[in-house]
Coordinates of C-alpha atoms in Angstrom, one line a residue:
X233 CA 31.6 -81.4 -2.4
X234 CA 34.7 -79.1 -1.4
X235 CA 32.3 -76.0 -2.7
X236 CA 29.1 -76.8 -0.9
X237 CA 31.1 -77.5 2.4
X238 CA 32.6 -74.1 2.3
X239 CA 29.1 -72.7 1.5
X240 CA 28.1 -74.0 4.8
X241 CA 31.3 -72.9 6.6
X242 CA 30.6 -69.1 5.6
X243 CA 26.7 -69.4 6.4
X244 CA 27.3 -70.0 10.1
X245 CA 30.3 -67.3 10.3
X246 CA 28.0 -63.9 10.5
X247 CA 26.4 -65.3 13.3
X248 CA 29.2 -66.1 15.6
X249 CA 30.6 -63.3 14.8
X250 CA 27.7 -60.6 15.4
X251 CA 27.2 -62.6 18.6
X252 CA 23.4 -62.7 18.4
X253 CA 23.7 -58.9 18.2
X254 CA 20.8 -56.9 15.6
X255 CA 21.4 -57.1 11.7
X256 CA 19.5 -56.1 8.8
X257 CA 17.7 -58.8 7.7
X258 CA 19.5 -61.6 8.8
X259 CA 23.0 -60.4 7.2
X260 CA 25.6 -60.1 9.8
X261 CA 27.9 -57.2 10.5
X262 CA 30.8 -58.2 8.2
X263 CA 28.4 -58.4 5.6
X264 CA 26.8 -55.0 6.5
X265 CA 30.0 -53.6 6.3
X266 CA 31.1 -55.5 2.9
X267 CA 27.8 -54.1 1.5
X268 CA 28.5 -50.4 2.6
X269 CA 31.4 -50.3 0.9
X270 CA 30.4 -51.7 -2.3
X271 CA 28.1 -49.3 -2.3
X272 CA 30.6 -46.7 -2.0
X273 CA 32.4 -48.0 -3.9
X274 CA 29.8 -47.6 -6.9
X275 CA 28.8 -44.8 -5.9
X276 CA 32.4 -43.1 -6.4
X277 CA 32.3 -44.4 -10.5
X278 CA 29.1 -43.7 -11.1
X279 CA 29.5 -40.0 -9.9
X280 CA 32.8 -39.7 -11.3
X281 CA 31.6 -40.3 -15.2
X282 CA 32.3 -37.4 -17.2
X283 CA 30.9 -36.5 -20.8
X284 CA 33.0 -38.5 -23.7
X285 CA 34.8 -35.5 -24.6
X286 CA 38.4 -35.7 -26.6
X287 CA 41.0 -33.8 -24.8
X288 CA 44.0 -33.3 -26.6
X289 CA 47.6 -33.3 -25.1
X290 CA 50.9 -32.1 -26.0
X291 CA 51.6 -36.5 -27.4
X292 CA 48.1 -36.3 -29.0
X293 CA 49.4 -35.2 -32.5
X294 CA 51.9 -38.2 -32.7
X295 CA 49.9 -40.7 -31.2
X296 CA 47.1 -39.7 -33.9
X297 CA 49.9 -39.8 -37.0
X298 CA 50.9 -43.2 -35.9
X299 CA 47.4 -44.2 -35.5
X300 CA 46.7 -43.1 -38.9
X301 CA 50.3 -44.5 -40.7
X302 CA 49.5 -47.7 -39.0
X303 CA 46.0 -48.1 -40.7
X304 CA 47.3 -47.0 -43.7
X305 CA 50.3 -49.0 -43.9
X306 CA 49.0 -52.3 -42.4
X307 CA 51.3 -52.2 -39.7
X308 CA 52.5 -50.7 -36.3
X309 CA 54.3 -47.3 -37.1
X310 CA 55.7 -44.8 -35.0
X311 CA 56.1 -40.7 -35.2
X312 CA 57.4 -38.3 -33.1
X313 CA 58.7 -41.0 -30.8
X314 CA 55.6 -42.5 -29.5
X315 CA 55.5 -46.1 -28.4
X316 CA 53.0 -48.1 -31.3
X317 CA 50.4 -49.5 -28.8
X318 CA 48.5 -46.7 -28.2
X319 CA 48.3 -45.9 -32.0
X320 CA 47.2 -49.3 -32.6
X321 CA 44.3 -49.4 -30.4
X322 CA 43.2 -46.0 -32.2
X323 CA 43.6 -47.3 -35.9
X324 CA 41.7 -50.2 -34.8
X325 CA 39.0 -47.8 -33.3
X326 CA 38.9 -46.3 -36.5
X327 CA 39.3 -49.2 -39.0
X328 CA 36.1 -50.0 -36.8
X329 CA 34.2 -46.9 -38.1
X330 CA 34.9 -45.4 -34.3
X331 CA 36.3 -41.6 -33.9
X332 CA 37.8 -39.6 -31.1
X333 CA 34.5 -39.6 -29.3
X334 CA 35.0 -44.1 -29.4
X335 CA 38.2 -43.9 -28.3
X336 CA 37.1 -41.8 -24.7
X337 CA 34.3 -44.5 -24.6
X338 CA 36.5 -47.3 -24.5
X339 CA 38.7 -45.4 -22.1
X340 CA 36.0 -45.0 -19.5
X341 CA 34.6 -48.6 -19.9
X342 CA 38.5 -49.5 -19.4
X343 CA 38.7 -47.8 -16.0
X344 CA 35.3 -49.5 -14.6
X345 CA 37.5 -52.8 -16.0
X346 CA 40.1 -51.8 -13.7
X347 CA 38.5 -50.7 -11.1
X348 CA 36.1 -53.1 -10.8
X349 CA 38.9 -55.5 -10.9
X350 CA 41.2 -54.2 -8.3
X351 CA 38.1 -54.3 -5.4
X352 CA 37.7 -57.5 -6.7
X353 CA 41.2 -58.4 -6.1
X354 CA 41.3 -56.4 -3.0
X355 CA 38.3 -58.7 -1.4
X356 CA 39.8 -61.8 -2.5
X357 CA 43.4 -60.9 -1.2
X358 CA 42.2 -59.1 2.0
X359 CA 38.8 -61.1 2.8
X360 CA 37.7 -58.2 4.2
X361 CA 35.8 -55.1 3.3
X362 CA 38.7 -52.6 4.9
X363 CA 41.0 -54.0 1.7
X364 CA 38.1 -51.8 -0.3
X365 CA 38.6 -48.4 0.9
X366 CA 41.9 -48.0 -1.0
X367 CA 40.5 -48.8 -4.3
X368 CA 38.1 -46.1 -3.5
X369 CA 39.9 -43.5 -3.2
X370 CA 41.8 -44.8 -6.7
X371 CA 38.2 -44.4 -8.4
X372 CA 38.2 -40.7 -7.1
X373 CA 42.0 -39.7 -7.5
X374 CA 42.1 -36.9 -10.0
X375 CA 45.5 -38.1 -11.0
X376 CA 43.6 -41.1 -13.0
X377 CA 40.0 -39.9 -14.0
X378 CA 41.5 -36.8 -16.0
X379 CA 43.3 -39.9 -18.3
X380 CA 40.3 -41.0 -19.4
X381 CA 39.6 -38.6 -21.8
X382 CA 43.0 -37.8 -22.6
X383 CA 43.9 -39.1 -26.4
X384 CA 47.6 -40.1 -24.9
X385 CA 48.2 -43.5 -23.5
X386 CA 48.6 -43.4 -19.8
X387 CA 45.2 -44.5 -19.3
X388 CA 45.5 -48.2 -21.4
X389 CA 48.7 -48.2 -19.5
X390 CA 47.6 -48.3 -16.3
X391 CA 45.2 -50.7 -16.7
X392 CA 47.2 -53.6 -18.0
X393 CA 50.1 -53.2 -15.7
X394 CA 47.9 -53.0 -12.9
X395 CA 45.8 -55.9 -14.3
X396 CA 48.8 -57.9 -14.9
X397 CA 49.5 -57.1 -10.8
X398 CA 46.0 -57.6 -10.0
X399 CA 46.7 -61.3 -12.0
X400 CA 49.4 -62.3 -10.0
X401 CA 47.4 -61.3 -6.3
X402 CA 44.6 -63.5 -7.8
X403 CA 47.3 -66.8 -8.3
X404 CA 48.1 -66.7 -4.8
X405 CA 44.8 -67.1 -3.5
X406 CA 43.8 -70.2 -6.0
X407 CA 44.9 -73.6 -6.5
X408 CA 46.3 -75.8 -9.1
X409 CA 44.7 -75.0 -12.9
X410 CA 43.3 -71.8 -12.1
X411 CA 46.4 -70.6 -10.6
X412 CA 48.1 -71.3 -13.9
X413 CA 45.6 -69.2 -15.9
X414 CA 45.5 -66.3 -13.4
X415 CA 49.3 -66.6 -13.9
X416 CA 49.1 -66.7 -18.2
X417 CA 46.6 -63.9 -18.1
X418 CA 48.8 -61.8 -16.4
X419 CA 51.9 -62.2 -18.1
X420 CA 50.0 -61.5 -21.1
X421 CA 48.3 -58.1 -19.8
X422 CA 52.0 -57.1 -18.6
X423 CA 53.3 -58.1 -22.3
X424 CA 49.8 -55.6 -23.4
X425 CA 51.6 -52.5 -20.9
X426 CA 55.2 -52.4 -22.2
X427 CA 53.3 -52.3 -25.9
X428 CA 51.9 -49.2 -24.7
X429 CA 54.8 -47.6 -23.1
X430 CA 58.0 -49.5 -23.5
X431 CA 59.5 -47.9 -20.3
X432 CA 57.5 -51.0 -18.8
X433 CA 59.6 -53.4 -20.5
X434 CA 60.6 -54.5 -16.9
X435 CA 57.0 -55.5 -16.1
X436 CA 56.6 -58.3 -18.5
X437 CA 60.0 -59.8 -17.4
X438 CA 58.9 -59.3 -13.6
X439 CA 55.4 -61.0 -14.5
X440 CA 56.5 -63.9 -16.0
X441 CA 59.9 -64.5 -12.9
X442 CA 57.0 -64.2 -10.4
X443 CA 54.3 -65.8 -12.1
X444 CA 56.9 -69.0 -12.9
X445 CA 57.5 -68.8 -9.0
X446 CA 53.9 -69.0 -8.2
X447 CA 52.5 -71.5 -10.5
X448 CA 55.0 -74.1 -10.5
X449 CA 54.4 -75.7 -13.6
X450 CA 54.8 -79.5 -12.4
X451 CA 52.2 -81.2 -15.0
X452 CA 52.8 -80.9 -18.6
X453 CA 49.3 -78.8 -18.9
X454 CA 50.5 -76.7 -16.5
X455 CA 53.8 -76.3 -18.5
X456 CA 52.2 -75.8 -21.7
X457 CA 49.6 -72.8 -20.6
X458 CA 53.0 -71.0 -19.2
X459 CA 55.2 -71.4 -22.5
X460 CA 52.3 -70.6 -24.7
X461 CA 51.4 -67.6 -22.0
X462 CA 55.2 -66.7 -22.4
X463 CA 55.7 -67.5 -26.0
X464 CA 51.9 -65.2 -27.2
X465 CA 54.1 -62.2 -24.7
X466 CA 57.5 -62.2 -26.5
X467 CA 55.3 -62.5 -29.8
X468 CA 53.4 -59.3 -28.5
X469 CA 56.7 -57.2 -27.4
X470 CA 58.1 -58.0 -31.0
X471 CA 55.5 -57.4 -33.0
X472 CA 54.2 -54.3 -30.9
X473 CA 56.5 -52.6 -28.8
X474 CA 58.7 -49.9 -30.1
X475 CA 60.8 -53.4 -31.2
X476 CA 59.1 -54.0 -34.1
X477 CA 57.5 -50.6 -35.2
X478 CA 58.8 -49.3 -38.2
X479 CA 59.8 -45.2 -37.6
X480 CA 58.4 -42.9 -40.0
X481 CA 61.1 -40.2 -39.3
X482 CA 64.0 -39.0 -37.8
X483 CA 62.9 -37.8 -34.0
X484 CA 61.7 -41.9 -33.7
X485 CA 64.8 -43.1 -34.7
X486 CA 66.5 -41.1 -32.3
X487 CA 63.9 -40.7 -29.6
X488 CA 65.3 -43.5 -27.3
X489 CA 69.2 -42.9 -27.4
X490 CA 68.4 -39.3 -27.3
X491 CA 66.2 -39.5 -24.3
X492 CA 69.0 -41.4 -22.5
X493 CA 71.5 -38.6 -23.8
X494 CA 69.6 -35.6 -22.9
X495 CA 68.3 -37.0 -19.4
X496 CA 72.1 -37.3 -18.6
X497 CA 73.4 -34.6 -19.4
X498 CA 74.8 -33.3 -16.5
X499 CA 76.6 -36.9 -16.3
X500 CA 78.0 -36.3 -19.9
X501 CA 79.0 -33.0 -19.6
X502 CA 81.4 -33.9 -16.6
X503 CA 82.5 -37.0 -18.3
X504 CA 86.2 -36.4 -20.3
X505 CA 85.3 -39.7 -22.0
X506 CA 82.2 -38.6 -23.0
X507 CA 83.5 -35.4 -24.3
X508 CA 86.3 -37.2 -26.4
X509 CA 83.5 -38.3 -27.7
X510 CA 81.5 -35.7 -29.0
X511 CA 84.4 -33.7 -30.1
X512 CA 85.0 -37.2 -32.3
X513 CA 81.5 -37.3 -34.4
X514 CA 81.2 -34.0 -34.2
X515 CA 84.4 -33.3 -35.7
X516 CA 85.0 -29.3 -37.0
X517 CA 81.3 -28.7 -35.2
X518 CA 83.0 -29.4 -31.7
X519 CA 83.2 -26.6 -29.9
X520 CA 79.1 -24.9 -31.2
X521 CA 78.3 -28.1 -30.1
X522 CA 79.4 -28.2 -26.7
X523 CA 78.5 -24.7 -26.8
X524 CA 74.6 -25.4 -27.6
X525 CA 75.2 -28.3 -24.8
X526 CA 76.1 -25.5 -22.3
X527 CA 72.9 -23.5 -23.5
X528 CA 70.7 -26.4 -23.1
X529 CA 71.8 -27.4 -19.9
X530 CA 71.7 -24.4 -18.2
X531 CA 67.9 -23.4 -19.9
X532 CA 65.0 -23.8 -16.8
X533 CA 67.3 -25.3 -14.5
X534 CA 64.4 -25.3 -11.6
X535 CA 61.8 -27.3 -14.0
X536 CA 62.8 -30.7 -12.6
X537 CA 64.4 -30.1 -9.5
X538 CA 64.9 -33.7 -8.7
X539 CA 66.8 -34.1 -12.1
X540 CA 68.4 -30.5 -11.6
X541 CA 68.0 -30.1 -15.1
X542 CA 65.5 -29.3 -17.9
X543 CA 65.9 -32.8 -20.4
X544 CA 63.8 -31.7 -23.5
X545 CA 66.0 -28.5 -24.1
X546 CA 68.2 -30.8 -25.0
X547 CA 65.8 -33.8 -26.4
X548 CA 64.3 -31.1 -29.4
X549 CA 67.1 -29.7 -30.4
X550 CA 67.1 -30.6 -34.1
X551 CA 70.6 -29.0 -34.4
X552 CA 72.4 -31.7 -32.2
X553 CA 71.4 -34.2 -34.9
X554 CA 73.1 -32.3 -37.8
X555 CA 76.5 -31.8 -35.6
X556 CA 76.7 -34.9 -34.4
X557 CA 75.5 -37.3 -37.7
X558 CA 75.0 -34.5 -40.6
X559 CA 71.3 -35.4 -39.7
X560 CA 71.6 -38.8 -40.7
X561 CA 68.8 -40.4 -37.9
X562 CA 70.4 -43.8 -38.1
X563 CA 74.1 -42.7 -37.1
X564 CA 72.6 -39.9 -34.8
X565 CA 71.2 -42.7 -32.8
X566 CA 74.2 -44.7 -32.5
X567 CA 76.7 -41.8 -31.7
X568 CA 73.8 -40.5 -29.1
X569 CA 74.2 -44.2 -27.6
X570 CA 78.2 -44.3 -27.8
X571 CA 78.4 -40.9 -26.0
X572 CA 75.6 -42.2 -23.0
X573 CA 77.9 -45.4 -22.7
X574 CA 81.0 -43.8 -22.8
X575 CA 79.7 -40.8 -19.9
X576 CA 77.9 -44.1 -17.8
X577 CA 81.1 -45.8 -18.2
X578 CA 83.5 -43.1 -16.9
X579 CA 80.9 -42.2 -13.9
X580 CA 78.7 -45.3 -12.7
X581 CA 78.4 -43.8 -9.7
X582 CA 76.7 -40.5 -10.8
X583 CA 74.7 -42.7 -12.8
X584 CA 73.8 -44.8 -9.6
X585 CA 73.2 -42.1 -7.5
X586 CA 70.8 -40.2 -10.3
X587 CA 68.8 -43.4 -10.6
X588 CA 68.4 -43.9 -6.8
X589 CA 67.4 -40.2 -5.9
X590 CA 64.6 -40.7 -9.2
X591 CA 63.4 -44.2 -6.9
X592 CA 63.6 -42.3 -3.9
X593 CA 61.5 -39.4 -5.5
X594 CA 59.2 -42.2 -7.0
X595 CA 58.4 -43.7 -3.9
X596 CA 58.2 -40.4 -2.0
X597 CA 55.5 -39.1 -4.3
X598 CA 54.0 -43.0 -5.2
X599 CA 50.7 -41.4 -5.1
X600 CA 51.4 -37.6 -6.0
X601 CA 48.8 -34.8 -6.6
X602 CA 48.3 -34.2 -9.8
X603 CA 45.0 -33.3 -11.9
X604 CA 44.0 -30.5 -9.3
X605 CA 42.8 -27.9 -11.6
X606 CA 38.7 -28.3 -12.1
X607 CA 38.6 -29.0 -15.5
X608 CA 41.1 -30.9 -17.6
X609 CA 43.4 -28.3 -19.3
X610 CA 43.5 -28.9 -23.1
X611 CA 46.5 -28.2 -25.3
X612 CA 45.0 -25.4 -27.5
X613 CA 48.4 -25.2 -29.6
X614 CA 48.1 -28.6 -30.6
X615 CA 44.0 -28.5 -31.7
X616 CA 45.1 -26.9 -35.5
X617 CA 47.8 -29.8 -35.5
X618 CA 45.5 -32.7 -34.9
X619 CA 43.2 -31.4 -37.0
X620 CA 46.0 -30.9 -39.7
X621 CA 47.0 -34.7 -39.6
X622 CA 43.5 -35.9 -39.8
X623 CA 42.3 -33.9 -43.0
X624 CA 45.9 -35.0 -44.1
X625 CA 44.6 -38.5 -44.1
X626 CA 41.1 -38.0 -45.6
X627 CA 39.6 -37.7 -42.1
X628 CA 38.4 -34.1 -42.2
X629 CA 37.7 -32.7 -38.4
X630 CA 37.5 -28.8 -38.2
X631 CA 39.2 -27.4 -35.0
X632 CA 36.3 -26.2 -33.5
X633 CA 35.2 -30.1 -33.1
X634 CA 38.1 -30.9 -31.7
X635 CA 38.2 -28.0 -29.0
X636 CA 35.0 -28.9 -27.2
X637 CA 33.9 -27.6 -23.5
X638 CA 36.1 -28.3 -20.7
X639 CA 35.2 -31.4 -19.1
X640 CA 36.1 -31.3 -15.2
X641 CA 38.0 -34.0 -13.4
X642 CA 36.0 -35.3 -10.4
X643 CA 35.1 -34.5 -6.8
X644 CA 38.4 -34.3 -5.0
X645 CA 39.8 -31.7 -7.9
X646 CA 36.9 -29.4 -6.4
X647 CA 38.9 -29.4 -3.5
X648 CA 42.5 -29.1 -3.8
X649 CA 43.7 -28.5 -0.9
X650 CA 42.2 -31.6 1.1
X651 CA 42.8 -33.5 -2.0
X652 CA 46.7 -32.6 -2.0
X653 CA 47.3 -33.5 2.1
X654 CA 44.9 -36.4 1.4
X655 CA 47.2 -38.4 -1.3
X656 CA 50.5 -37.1 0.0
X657 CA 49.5 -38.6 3.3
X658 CA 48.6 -41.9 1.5
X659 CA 52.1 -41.8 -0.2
X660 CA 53.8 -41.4 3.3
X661 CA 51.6 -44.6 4.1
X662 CA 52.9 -46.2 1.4
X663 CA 56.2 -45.9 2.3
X664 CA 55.5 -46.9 6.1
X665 CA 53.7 -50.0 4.4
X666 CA 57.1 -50.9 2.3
X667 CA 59.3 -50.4 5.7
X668 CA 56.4 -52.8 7.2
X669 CA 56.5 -55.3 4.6
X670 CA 60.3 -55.7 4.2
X671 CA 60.8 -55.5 8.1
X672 CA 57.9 -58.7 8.3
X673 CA 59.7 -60.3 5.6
X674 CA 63.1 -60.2 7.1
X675 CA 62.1 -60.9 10.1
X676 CA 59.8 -63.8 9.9
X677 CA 61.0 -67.0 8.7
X678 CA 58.0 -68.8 7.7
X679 CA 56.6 -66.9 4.6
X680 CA 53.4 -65.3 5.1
X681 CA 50.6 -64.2 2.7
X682 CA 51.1 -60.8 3.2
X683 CA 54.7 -61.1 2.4
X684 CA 54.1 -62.9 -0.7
X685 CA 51.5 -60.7 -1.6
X686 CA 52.8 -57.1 -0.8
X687 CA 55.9 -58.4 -1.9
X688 CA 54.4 -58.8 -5.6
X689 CA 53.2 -55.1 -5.7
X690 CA 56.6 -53.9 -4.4
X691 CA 58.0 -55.4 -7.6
X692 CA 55.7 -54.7 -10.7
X693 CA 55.6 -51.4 -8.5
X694 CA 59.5 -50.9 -9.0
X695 CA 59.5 -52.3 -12.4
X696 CA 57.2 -50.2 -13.2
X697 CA 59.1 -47.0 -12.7
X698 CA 62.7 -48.6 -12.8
X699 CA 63.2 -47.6 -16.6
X700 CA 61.8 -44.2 -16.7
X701 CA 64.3 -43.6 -13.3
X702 CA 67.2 -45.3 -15.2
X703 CA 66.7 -43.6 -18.6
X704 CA 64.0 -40.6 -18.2
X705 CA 62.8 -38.2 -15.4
X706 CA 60.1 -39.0 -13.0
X707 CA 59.9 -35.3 -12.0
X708 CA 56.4 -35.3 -13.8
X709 CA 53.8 -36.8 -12.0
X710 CA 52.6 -38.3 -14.6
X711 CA 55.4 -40.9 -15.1
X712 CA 53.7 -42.4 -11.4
X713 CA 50.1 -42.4 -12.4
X714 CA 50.2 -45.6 -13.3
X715 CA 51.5 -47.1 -10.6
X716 CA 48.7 -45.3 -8.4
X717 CA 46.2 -47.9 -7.9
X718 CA 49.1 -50.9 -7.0
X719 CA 49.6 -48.4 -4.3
X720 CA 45.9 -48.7 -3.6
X721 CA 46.5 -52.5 -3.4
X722 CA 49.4 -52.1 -1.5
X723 CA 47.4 -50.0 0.9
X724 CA 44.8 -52.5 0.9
X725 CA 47.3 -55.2 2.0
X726 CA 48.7 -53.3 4.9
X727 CA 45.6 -52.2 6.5
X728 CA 44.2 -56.0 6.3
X729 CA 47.7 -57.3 7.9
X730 CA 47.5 -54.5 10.5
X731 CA 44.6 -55.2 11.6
X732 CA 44.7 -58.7 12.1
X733 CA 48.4 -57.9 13.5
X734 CA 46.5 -55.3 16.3
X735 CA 44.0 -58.2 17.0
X736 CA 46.2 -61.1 17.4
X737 CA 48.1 -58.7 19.8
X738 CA 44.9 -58.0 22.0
X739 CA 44.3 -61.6 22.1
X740 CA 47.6 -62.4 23.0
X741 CA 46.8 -59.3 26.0
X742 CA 43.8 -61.0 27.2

């Protein structure tokens, strides 16, 4: 009854609102417009599909290893640092009789998913078709289409963490039971992200804080879809997140406390602590340590500027593990660890004021250029070495297979130079739309849906790049991508709330 009365509700809207006025065939304007942009909106994916081409990257060789130790061994298994869910997805393309070629398939039909899913969400949260021109400039950003044929795991990434967001936009605008599934399948699609990359570990936690907030869990069903929602999450991060991956050498038993040593090395250089420190596990090596320290510090300084230091200088030098734990991986983790600790410990705020200027950085840059070139630049170095590990493991791919023909990127990559002002100018909006939102929510005191709303981007937003501020760099692009289409979303949200802002203010004119 409640269904068929809002049926008739909506039939008589398109024509008090065109007034009387022309339409095609009886649809109004809103409805004209609506269909315009779906259009579009297809349009955009179906000119943006590329040719299922592999494209290896400088992670590729690891993530295939892992992929390949994981089948093998029956369980997730890490090398060279990766993080296991990515590997696990391709050992299951292959246990499935799938190759490279599968794995790009799936990638593309996983970007229509999340596409298709954020205009979906966008319509529902907006109710309005000016909440779907956000999400199509996401389906043409060069930044995301180049992932999709990428064997790394940005791609698989971005769409649960934006699915998990995308989850939580839909509980707010349902009732009762369905709230409480859109709420479960979110929490589980953010548990699915920090599997993938566990510098979202903050996105599961966020998820499931938000999502208790918005469902409300008052009936015992209710309770029981959260705690199993919750429970089938914690079992995911255990079993596959880097938690419960087994490493299959040294650089993945070290990859984490090394990371957060490396990244801070101006911090641990200036530390006395820190330095008592390394002259204490280092021992007799003290002094060509620190020396090799000095070295790596001072090697590209302009590479990250925003970091005002090159990291991986530091992060593969094999040498560091040898002075510091006679290359034992296990004790070269923990004196990595003791010596972050002890340089945080002695200067929090240098260690504040790094992870603030990374946020700022983050949010000036929230949807940053990047993917510009034509065609998708392929790691030629690392062709021989993929091929290597696959005839390693029985799976015999010559190079030349694995080289293929460039693939290019999309439409906007054609032209760079609209393409660059276009999506810095949409990160500048983004900003302007997170001034608006906390401004509104400070200042109103009845909560609004576009507080709520917006306010759930802002977070999986910052949890989403909290960690890799806190313990990596976010001077590569690349660390954003994901977040890109929540800032479509966000977008989407502003533009509906401005508009209905700008109208309620002409009324209140008239």
């Amino acid at each position: 009854m409640e269904w068929t009365a809002t049926v008739r509700s909506d039939s008589k809207a398109p024509a008090r609102m065109a007034g009387g006025a022309a339409s095609w065939g009886g649809i109004g304007s809103s409805s004209r417009w609506s269909v315009l942009v779906w259009t579009a909106l297809l349009v955009a994916m179906v000119v943006s599909f590329r040719p299922a081409v592999p494209v290896i990257w400088g992670d590729t060789p690891s993530f295939v290893e892992s992929a390949l130790l994981t089948l093998e061994g029956g369980r997730p298994t890490v090398a060279g640092g990766r993080d296991p869910g990515y590997p696990a997805f391709l050992a299951t393309t292959f246990a499935f009789g799938g190759d490279l070629g599968t794995v790009v398939r799936v990638q593309e039909a996983a970007w229509c998913v999340l596409v298709l899913a954020l205009a979906a969400t966008a319509r529902m949260a907006t109710r309005g078709a000016v909440g779907l021109v956000p999400v199509i400039l996401v389906a043409t950003y060069p930044g995301l289409l180049l992932f999709r044929n990428v064997l790394t795991a940005e791609l698989l990434f971005a769409v649960f963490l934006n699915l998990a967001t995308a989850g939580l936009l839909v509980a707010t605008c349902v009732d009762n039971a369905a709230r409480c599934w859109a709420v479960a399948a979110s929490v589980l699609c953010a548990a699915l992200a920090a599997c993938f990359r566990s510098q979202g570990l903050l996105v599961p936690i966020a998820a499931i804080l938000m999502g208790a907030w918005l469902a409300r869990p008052g009936t015992v069903t209710r309770f029981a879809v959260m705690s199993v929602s919750v429970a089938m999450a914690l079992a995911l991060l255990v079993a596959g997140s880097r938690f419960g991956a087994a490493a299959s050498d040294q650089a993945s038993a070290v990859f984490v406390p090394k990371t957060l040593f490396c990244n801070h090395l101006n911090i641990v250089l200036a530390s006395d602590a820190a330095r008592r420190e390394i002259a204490s596990v280092a021992g007799d090596r003290a002094d060509a340590t620190m020396a090799r320290l000095d070295a790596d510090f001072a090697a590209k300084p302009g590479r990250w500027p925003v970091l005002g230091f090159f990291g991986d200088a530091c992060l593969f030098d094999t040498a560091l593990d040898r002075d510091v734990a006679d290359g034992d991986a296990v004790g070269a983790a923990a004196a990595y660890r003791r010596i972050f600790l002890a340089a945080v410990r002695d200067r929090p705020l240098a260690y504040a004021d790094k992870v603030l200027r990374q946020m700022a950085y983050g949010a000036s840059v929230a949807w940053p250029s990047y993917g510009l070139d034509p065609a998708i630049p392929i790691s030629t170095d690392d062709v021989p070495h993929v091929s290597d590990i696959m005839t390693r493991h029985g799976r015999n791919i010559p190079p030349t297979e694995l080289q293929g023909e460039p693939v290019r990127i999309g439409l906007l990559s054609d032209v760079p130079g609209l393409s660059t002002y276009l999506f810095r100018a949409l990160s500048a909006t983004f900003v302007i739309a997170v001034i608006f939102w906390t401004v509104t929510a400070v200042g109103r005191r009845r909560r609004s849906q576009f507080v709520t709303r917006a306010g759930i981007v802002v977070v999986m937003w910052a949890a989403s790049i909290a960690t890799a501020a806190c313990a990596h760099t976010l001077d590569i692009g690349r660390y954003l991508i994901p977040a890109v289409p929540m800032v479509g979303l966000m977008l989407s949200l502003f533009a509906a709330e401005l508009t209905g802002t700008i109208a309620r203010l002409r009324k209140g004119a008239d």
